[in-house]
Short mmCIF file of C-alpha atoms in Angstrom, two decimals:
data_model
loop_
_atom_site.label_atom_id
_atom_site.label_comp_id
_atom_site.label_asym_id
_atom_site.label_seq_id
_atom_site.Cartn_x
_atom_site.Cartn_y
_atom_site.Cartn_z
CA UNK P 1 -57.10 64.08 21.74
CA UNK P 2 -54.40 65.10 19.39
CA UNK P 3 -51.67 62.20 20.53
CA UNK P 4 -48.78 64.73 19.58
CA UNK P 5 -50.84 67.27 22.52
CA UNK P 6 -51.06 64.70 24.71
CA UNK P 7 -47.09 64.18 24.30
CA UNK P 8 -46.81 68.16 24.62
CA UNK P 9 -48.71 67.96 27.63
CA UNK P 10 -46.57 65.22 29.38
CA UNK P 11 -43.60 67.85 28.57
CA UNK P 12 -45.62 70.17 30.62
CA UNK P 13 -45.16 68.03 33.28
CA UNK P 14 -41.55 67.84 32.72
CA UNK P 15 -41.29 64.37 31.16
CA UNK P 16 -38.59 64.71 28.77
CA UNK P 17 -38.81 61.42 27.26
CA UNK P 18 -42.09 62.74 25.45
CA UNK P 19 -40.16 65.81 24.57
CA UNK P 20 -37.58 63.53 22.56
CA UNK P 21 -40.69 61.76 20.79
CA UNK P 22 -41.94 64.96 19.54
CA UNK P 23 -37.99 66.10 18.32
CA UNK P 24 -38.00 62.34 16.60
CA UNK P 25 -41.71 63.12 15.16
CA UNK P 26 -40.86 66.35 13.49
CA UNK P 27 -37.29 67.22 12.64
CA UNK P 28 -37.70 65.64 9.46
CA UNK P 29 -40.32 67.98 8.19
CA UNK P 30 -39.67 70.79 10.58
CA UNK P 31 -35.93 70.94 9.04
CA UNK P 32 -37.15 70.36 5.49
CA UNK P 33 -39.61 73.32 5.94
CA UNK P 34 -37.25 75.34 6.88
CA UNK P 35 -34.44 74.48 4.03
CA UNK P 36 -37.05 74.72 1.39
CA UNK P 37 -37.41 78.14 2.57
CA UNK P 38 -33.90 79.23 3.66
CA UNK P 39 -32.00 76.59 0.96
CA UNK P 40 -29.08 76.48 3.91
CA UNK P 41 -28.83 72.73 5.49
CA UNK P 42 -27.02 74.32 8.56
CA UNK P 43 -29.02 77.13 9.34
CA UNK P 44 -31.81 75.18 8.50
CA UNK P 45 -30.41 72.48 11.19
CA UNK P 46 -29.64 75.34 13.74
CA UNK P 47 -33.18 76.95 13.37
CA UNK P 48 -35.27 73.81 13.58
CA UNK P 49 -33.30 73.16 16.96
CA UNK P 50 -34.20 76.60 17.79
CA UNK P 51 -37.96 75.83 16.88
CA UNK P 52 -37.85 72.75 19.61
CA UNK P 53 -36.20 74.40 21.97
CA UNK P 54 -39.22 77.47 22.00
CA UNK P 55 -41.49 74.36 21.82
CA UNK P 56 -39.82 73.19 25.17
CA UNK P 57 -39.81 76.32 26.53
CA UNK P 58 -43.57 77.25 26.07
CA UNK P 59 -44.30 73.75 27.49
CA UNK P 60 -45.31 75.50 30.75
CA UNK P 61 -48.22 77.38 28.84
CA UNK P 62 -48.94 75.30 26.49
CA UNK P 63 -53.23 74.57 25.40
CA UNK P 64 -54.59 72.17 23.72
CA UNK P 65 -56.10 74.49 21.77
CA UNK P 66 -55.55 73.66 17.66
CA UNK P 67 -53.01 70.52 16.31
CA UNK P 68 -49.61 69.99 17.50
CA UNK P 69 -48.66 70.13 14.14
CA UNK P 70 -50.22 73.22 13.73
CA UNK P 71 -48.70 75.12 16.47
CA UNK P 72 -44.87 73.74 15.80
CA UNK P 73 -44.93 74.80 12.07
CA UNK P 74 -46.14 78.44 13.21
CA UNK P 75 -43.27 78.67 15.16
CA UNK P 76 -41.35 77.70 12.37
CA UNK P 77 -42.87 79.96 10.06
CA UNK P 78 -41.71 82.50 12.43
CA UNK P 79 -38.21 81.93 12.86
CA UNK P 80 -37.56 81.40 9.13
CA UNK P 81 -38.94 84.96 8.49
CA UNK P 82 -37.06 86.44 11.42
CA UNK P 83 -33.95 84.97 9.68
CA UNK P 84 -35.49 85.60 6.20
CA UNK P 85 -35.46 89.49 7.26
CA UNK P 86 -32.34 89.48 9.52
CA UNK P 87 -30.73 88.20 5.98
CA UNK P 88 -32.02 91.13 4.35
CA UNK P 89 -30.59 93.35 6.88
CA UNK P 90 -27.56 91.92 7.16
CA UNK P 91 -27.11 90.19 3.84
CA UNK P 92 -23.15 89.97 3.97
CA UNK P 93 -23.60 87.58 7.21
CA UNK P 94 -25.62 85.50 5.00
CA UNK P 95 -23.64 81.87 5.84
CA UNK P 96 -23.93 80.66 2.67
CA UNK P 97 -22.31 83.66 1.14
CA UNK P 98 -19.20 83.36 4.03
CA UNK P 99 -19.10 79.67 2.90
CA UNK P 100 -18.80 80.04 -0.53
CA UNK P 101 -15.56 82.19 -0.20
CA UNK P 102 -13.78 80.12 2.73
CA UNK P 103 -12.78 76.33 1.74
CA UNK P 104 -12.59 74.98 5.16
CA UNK P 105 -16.33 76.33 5.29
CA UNK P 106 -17.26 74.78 2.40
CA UNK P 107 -20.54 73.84 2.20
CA UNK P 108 -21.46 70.58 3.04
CA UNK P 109 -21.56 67.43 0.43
CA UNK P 110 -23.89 64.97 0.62
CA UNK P 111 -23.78 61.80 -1.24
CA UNK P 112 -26.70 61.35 -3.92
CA UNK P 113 -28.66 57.60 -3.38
CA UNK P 114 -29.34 58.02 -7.60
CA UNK P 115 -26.14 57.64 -9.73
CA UNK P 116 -26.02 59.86 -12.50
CA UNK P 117 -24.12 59.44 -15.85
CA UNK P 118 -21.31 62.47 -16.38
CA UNK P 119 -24.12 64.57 -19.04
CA UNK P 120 -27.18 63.67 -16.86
CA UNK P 121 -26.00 64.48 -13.44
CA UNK P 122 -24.50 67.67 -15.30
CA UNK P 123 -28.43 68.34 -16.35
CA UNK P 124 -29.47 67.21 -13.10
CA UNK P 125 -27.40 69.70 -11.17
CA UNK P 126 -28.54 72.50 -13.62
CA UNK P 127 -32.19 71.51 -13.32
CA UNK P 128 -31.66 71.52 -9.51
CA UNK P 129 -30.09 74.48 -9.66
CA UNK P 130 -32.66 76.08 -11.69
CA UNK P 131 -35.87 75.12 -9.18
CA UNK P 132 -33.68 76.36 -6.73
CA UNK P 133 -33.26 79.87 -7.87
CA UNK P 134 -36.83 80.11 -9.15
CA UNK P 135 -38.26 78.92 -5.43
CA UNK P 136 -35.85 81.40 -3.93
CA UNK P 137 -37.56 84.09 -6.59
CA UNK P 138 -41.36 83.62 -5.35
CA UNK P 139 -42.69 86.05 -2.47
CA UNK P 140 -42.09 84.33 0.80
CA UNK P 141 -45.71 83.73 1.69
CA UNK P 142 -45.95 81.77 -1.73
CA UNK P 143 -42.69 79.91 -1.33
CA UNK P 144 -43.65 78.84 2.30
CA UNK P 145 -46.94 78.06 0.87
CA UNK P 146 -45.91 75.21 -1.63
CA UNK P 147 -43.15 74.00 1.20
CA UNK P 148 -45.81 73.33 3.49
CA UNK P 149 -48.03 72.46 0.98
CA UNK P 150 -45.13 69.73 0.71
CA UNK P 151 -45.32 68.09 3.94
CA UNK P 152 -47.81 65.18 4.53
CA UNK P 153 -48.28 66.34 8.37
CA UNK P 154 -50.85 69.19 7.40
CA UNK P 155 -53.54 69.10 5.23
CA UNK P 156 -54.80 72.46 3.74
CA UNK P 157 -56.79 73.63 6.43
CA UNK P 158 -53.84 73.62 8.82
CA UNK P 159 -51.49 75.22 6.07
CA UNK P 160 -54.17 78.23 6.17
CA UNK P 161 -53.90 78.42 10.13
CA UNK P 162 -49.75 78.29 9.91
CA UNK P 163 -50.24 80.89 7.17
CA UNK P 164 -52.47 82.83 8.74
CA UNK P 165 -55.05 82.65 5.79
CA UNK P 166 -58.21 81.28 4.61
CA UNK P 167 -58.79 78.55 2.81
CA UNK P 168 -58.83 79.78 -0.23
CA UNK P 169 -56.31 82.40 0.30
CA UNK P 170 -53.87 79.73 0.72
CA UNK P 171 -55.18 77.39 -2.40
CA UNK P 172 -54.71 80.91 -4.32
CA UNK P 173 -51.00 81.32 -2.70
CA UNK P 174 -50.02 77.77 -3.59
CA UNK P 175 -51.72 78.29 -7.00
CA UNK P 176 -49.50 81.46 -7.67
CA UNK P 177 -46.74 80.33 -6.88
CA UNK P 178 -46.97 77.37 -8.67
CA UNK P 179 -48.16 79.26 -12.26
CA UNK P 180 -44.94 80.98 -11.41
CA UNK P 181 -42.96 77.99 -11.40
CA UNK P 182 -44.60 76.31 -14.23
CA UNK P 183 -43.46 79.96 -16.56
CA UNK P 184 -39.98 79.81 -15.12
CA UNK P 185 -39.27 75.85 -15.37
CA UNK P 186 -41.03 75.90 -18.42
CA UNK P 187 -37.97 74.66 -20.66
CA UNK P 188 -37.76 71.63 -17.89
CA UNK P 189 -41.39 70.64 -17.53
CA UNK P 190 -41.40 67.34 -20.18
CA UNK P 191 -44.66 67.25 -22.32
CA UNK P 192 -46.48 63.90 -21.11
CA UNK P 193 -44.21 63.37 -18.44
CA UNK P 194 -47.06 63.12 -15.76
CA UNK P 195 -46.04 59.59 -13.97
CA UNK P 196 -45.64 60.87 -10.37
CA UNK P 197 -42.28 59.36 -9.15
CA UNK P 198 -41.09 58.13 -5.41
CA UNK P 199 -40.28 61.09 -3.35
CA UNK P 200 -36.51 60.58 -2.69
CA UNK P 201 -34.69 61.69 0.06
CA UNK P 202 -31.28 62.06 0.74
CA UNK P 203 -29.71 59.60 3.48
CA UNK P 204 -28.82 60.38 7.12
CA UNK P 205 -25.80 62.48 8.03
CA UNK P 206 -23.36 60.75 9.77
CA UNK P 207 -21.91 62.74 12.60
CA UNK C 1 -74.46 73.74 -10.74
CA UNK C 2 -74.43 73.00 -14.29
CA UNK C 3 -72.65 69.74 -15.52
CA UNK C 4 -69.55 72.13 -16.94
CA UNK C 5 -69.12 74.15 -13.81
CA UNK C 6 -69.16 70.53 -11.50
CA UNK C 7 -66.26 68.78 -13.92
CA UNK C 8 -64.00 72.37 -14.07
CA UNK C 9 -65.16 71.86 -9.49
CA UNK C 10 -64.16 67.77 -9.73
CA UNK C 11 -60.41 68.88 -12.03
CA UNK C 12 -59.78 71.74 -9.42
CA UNK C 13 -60.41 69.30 -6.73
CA UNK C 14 -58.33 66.54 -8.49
CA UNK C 15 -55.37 68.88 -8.96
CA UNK C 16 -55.13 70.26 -5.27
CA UNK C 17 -54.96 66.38 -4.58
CA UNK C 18 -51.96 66.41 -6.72
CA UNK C 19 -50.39 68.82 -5.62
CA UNK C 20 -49.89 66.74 -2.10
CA UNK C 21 -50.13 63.38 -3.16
CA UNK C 22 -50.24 61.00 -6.37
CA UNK C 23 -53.74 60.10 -7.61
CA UNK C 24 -55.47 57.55 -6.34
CA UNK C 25 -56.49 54.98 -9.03
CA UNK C 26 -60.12 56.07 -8.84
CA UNK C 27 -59.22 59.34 -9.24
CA UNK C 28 -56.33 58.58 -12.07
CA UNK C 29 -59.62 57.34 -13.93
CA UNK C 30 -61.81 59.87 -13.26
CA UNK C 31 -59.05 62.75 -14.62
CA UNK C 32 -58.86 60.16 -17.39
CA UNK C 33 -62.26 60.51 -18.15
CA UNK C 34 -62.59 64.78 -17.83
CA UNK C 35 -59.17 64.81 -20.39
CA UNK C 36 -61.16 62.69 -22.48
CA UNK C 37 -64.21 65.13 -22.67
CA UNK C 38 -61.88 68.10 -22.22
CA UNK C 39 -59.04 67.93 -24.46
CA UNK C 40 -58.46 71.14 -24.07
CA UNK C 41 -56.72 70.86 -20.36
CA UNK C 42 -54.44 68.24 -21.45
CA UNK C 43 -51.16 70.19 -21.68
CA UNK C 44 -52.04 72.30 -18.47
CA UNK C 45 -52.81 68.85 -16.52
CA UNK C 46 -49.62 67.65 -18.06
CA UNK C 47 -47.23 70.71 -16.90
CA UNK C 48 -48.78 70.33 -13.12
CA UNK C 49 -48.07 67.04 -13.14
CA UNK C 50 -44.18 67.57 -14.45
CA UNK C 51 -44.20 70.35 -12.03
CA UNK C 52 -45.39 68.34 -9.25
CA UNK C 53 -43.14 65.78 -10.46
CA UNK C 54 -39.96 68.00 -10.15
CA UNK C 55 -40.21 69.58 -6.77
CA UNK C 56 -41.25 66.53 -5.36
CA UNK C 57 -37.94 64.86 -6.99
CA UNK C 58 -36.24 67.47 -4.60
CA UNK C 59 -34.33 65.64 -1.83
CA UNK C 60 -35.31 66.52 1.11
CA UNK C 61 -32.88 68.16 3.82
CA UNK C 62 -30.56 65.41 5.63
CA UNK C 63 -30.52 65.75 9.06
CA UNK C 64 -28.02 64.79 11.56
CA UNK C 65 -28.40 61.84 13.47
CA UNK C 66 -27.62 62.79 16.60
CA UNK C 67 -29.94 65.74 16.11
CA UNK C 68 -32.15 65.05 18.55
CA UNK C 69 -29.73 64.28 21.48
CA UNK C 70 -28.42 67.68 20.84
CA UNK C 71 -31.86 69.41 21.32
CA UNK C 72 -32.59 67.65 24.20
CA UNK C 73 -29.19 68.57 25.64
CA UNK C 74 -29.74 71.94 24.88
CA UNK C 75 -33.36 71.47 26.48
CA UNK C 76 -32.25 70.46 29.42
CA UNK C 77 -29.51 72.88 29.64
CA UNK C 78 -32.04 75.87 29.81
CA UNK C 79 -31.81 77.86 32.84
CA UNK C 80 -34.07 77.22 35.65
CA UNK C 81 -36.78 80.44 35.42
CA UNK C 82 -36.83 81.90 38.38
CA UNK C 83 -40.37 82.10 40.31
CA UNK C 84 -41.92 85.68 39.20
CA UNK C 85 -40.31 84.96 35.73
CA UNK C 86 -42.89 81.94 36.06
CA UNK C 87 -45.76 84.09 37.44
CA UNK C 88 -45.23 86.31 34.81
CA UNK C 89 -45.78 83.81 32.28
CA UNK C 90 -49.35 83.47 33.36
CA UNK C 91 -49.96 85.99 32.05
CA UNK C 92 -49.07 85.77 28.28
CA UNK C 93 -50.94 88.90 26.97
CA UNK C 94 -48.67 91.36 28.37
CA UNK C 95 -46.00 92.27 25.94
CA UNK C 96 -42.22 91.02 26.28
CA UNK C 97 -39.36 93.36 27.10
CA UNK C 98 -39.50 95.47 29.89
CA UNK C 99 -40.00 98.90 28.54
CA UNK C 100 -43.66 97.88 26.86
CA UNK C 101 -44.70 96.39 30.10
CA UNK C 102 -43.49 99.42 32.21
CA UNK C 103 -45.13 101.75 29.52
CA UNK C 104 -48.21 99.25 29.79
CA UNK C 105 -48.01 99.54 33.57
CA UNK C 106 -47.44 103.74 33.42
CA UNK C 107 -50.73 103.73 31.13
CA UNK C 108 -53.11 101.30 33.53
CA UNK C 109 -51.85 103.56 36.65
CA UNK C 110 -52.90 106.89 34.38
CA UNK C 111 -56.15 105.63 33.39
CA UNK C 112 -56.91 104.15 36.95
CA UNK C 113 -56.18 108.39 38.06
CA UNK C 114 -58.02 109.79 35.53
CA UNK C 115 -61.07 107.64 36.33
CA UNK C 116 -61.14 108.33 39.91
CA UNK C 117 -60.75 112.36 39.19
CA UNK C 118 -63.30 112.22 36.72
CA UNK C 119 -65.74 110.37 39.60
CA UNK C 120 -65.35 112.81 42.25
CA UNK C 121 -65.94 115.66 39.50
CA UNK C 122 -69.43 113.68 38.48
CA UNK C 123 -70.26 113.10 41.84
CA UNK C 124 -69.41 116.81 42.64
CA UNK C 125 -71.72 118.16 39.65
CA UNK C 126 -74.19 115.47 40.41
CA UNK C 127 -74.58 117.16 44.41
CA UNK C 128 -74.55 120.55 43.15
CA UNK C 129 -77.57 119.58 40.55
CA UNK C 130 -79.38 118.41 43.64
CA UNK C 131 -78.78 121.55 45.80
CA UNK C 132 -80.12 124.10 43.30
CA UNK C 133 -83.17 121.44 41.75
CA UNK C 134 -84.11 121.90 45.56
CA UNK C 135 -83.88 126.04 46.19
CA UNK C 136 -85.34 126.84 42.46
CA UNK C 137 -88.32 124.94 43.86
CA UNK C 138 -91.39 127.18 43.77
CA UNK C 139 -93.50 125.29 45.93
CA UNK C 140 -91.35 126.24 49.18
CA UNK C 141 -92.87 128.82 51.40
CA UNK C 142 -90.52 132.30 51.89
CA UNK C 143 -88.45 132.98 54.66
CA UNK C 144 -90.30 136.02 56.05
CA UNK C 145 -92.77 133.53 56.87
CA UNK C 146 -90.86 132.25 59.46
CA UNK C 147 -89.90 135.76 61.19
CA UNK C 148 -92.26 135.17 64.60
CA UNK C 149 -91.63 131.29 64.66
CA UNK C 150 -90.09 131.13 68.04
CA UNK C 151 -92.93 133.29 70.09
CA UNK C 152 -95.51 130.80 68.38
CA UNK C 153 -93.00 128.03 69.45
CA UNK C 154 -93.54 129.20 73.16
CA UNK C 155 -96.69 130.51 73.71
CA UNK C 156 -97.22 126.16 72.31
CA UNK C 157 -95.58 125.29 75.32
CA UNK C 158 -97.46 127.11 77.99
CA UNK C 159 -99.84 124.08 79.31
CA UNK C 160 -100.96 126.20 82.87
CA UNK C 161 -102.55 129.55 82.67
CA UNK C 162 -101.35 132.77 84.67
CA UNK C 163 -104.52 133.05 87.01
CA UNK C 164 -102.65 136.46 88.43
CA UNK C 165 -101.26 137.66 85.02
CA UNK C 166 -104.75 137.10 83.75
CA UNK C 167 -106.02 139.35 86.94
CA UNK C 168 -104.05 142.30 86.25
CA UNK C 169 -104.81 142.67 82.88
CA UNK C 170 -108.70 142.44 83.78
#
């Protein structure tokens, strides 16, 4: 069995020790999911504790029915386009906009493990900047597509169940998106530059 | 499967790998060896790999380290459901919110009327069919013919003659 099911169902019978396994197991991933998708390291935060805490709450019905993994990142996929669309309802609630205007909001800094000199971490910033925007450009489904597609936790078959595809219908999504990338980034995309570098990632927040 | 159509199958194949992980040194070599025949896919291998590169240069989202004690406080916090809130989670086909399970509820009560109407109508017909299969039979004998049924009844039931009747009439 599925060892993150059997967890699940030892929350089922109320063991909350297993429950805090599970949060430890998947906040990383759950919460970059969900900031890939909503670029917001707060809501993203608030959302992925919302996603455990319907995880929690379902314990009591809960089947081992398809991956752990599986089921969580559904969930997620859920909430992010409940907020995606409350956002678009309600765009001047949007938190990132309300921080941008009010300094003791501001939005949060957090310190970079890479130093940078002045006219690289300029071009860094721009070129983060610039993947940024063109994510935040691609049709949800195809943005959530390569974010998943991101995470070592599901392989494509499980993407397609999260997504709610086929197969290929998710290949296709990550494909499109991507060929969208590759025209917008195309100024940034070095000729040769093909050595596949360490996937860095920012350190802990200190609370 | 000609040998074209497998190496375009085996670069496909090679690239969705990339897109999740880095290559393998067996497969490094064998992408090697299908730039080396195909020239041509050189500079679209080489933006998929920058690409790749790039969003996987992305730092990840920091999260807070006491993360997880705050969603198992808030866990734990959760109010207690009471018991038919329980019992109704059994059941997780019926719709949330009240007013789609009343309207649910409103329709399973209409169509549990409307079946039992519609039986006692069919049984109804189905009686009535009976009755007049059985009177436009043609076999049955008429009525008339039963006109001087009770005298032949009787005159069945007479087991001793009427010596002084039978005297008189002689």
């Amino acid at each position: 069995m599925d060892p993150d099911a059997a967890l699940m169902l030892r929350v089922k019978d109320g063991d909350v020790q297993a429950f805090e396994h599970l949060v430890e197991k998947y906040k990383h991933p759950i919460v970059n999911v969900i900031y890939r998708m909503l670029h917001d390291l707060d809501e993203a935060e608030d959302l992925a504790q919302n996603v455990f805490i319907r995880v929690f709450q379902s314990a009591g019905r809960y089947e081992v029915s398809a991956k752990f993994s599986t089921w969580i990142f559904t969930i997620a996929r859920h909430l992010c386009l409940n907020e995606i669309r409350r956002r678009g309802r309600h765009p001047a609630q949007s938190l990132e906009s309300s921080q941008s205007d009010d300094p003791e909001q501001a939005p949060r800094q957090y310190p970079d493990g890479k130093t940078f000199s002045p006219p690289e971490a300029f071009l860094h910033r721009e070129l983060e900047q610039k993947i940024k925007q063109a994510l935040e450009e691609l049709p949800e489904k195809q943005r959530l597509a390569i974010a998943l597609c991101q995470e070592d936790e599901l392989s494509y078959e499980e993407i397609a169940r999260v997504l709610g595809c086929s197969l290929s219908a998710t290949k296709s999504l990550i494909h499109r998106g991507r060929e969208t990338l590759k025209e917008k980034l195309k100024p940034y995309l070095r000729s040769g530059a093909w050595e596949e570098p360490e996937n860095e990632t920012l350190p802990e927040k200190r609370c | 499967m000609n040998k074209a159509n497998m190496e375009k199958t085996e670069y496909q194949n090679l690239k969705e790998a990339g897109w999740r992980r880095p290559l393998t040194a067996a497969e490094r070599a064998r992408l090697r060896e299908f730039l080396a025949a195909h020239p041509e896919w050189q500079e679209t291998w080489e933006q998929e790999a920058a690409l790749t590169g790039l969003l996987r240069r992305r730092p990840g989202a920091a999260v807070s380290t006491n993360f997880t004690a705050r969603v198992v406080q808030a866990a734990q916090r959760l109010p207690v459901k009471p018991a038919w809130r329980r019992r109704l989670e059994m059941f997780p086909w019926l719709p949330a919110g009240w007013a789609p399970r009343a309207t649910l509820a409103t329709a399973m009560v209409c169509c549990g009327l409307f079946s039992f109407h519609e039986y006692g109508t069919l049984r109804r017909v189905q009686m009535a069919r009976e009755v007049a299969g059985i009177i436009r039979e043609p076999g049955l004998p008429s009525i008339d013919w039963l006109e001087n049924f009770d005298t032949i009844d009787r005159m069945n039931k007479v087991e001793v003659a009427d010596d002084g009747l039978l005297m008189v009439l002689q």
